XYZ file of N, CA and C in Angstrom:
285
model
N -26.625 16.059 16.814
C -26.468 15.389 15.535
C -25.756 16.287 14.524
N -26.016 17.753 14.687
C -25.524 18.434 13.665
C -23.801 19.005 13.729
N -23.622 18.693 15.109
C -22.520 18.372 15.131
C -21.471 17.311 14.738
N -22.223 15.996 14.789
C -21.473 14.714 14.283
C -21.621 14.569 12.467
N -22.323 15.423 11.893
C -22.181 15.402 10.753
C -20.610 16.005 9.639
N -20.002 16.899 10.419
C -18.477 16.585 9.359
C -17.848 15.379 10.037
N -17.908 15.079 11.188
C -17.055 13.587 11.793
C -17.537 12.618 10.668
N -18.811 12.428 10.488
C -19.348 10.846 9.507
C -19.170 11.431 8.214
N -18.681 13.042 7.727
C -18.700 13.004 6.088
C -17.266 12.608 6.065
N -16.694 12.971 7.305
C -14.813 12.836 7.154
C -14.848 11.261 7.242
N -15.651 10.503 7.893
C -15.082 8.889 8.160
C -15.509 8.596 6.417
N -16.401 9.224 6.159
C -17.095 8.298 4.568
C -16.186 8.502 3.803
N -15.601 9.923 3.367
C -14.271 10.281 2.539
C -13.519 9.344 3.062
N -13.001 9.137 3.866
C -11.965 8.444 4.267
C -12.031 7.029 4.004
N -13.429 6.307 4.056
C -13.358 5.275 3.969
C -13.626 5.151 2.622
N -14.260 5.857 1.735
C -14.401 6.437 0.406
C -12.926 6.042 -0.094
N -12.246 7.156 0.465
C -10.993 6.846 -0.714
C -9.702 5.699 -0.404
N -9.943 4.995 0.576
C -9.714 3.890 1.114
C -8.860 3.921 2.612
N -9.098 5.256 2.962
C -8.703 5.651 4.542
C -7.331 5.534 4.745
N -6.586 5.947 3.924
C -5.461 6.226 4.098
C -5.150 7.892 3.322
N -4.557 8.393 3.999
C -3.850 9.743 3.120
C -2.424 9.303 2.598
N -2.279 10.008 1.891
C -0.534 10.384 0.787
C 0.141 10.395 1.696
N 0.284 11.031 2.929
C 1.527 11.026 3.987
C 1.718 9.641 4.417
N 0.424 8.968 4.848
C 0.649 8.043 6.053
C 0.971 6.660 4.956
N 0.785 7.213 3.506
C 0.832 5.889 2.541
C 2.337 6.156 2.651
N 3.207 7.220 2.276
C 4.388 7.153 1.845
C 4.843 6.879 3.270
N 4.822 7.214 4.846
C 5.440 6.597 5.936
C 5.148 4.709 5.680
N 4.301 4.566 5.337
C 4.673 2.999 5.154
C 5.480 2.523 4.265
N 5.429 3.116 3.296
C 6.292 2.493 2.310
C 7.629 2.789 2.820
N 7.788 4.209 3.683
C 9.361 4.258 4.226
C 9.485 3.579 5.088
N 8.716 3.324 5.962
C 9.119 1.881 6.597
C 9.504 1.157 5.868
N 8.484 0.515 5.154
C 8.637 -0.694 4.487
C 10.257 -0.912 3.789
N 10.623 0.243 3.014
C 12.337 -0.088 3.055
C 12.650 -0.154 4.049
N 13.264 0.491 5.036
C 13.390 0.266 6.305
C 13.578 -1.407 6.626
N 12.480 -2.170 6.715
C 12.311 -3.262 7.192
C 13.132 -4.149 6.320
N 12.805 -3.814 5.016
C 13.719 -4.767 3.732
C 14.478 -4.609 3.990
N 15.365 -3.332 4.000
C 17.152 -3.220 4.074
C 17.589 -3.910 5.252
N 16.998 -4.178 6.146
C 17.077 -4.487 7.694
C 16.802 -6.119 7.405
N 16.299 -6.674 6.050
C 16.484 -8.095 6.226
C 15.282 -8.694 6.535
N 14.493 -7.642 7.497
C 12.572 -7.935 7.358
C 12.011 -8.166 6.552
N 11.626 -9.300 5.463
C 10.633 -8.950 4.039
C 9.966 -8.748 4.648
N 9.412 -9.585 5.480
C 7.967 -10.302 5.821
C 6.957 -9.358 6.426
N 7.622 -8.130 7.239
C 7.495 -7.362 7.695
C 6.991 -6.220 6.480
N 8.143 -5.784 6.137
C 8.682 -4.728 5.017
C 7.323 -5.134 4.069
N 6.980 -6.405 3.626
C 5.926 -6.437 2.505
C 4.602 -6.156 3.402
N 4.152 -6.037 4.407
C 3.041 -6.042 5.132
C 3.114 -4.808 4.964
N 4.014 -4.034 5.089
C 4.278 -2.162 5.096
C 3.125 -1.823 3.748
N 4.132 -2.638 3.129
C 3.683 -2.016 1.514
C 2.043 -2.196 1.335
N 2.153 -3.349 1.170
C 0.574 -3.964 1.594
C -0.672 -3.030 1.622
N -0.046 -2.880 2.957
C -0.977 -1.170 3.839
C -0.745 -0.138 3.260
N 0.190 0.151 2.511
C 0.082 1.579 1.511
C -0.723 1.346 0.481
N -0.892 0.463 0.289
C -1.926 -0.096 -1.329
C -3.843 -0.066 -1.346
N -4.218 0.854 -2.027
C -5.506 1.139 -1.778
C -6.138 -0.150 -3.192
N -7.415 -0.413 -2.170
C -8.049 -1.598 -2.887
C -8.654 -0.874 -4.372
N -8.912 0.216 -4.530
C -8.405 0.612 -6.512
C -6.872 0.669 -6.539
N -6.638 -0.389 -7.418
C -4.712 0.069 -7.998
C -4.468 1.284 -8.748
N -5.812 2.186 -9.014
C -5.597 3.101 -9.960
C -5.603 4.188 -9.075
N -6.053 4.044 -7.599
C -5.895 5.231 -6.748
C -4.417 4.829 -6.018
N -3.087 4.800 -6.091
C -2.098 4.359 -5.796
C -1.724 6.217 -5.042
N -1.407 5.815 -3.621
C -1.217 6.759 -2.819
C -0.286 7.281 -2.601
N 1.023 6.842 -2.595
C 2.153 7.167 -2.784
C 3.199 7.581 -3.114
N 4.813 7.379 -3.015
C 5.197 8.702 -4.288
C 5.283 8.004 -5.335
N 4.993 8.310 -6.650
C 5.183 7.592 -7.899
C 6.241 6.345 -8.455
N 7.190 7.229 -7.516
C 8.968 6.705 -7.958
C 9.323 5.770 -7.117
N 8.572 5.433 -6.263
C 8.186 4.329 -5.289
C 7.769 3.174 -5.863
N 6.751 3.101 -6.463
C 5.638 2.432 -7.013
C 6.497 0.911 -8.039
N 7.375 1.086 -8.650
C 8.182 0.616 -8.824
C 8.645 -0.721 -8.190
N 9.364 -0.443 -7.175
C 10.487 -0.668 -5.986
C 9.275 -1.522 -5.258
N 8.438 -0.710 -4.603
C 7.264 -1.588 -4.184
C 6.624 -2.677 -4.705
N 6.241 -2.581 -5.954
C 5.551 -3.899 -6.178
C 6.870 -5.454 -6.805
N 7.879 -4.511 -7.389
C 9.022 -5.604 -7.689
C 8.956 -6.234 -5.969
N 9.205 -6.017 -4.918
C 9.374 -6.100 -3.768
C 8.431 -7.462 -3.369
N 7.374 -6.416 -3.582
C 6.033 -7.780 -3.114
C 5.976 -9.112 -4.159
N 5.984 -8.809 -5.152
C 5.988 -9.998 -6.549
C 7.086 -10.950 -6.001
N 8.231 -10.102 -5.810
C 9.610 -11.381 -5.484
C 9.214 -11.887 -4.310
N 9.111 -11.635 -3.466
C 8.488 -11.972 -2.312
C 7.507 -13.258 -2.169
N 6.798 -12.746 -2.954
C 5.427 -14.154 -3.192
C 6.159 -15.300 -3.644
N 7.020 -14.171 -5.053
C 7.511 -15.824 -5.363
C 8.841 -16.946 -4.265
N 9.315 -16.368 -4.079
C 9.815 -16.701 -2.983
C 9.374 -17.693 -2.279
N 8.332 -17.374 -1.647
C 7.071 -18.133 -1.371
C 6.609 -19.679 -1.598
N 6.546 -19.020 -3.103
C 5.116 -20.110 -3.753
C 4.176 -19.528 -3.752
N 3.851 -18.802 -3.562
C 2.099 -18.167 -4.002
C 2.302 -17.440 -5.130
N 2.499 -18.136 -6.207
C 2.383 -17.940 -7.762
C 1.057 -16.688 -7.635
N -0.194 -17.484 -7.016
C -1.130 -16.547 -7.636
C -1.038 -15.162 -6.968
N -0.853 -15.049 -5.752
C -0.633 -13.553 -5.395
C 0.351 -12.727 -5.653
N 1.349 -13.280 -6.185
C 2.373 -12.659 -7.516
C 1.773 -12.261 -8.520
N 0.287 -12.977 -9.152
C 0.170 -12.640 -10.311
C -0.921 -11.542 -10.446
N -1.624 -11.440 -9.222
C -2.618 -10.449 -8.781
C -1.343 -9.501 -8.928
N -0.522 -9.032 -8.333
C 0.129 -8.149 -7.786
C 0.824 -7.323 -9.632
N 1.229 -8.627 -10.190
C 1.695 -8.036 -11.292
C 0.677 -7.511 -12.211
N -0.468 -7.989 -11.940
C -1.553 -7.128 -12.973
C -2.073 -5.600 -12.331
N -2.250 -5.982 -10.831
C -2.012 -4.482 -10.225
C -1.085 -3.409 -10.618
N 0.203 -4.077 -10.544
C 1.124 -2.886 -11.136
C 1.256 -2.166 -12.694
N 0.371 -3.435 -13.128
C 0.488 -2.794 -15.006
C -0.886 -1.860 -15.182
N -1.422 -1.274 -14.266
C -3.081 -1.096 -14.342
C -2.839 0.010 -14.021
């Protein structure tokens, strides 16, 4: 047992701060261009998606990103029709 105790403090941090790290947030978001420039939204916004920690105020990524990303997802929705998950998204980004 006293061995499995940093494994379950590392899963709790992790799931604590929403189990993603800064690296693996910014490889999605570089995907995620990736996929856009390539003509993928649908794809490309699922990227982003997954870089986005459920606090908007813990935003994982590089700053100068943050931007680019949520214009991305907002147009996207609207695109769509899902007015309301555009509008979640735009209060996320002002927060």
């Amino acid at each position: 047992m006293r061995k499995q105790l940093p494994l379950l403090f590392l899963a709790f941090v992790l799931v604590g701060c929403g189990g993603i790290t800064p690296d693996e947030a910014n490889k999605r978001v570089d995907a995620g261009h990736k996929l856009w420039d390539d003509g993928k939204k649908t794809e490309a916004v699922a990227k982003y998606k997954e870089a986005l920690p459920d606090n908007p105020k813990d935003v994982r990524f590089r700053e100068e990103d943050r931007p680019k990303v949520f214009q991305r997802i907002i147009d996207f929705d609207l695109e769509k029709g899902d007015e309301t998950s555009a509008k979640k998204f735009i209060e996320r980004a002002v927060t």
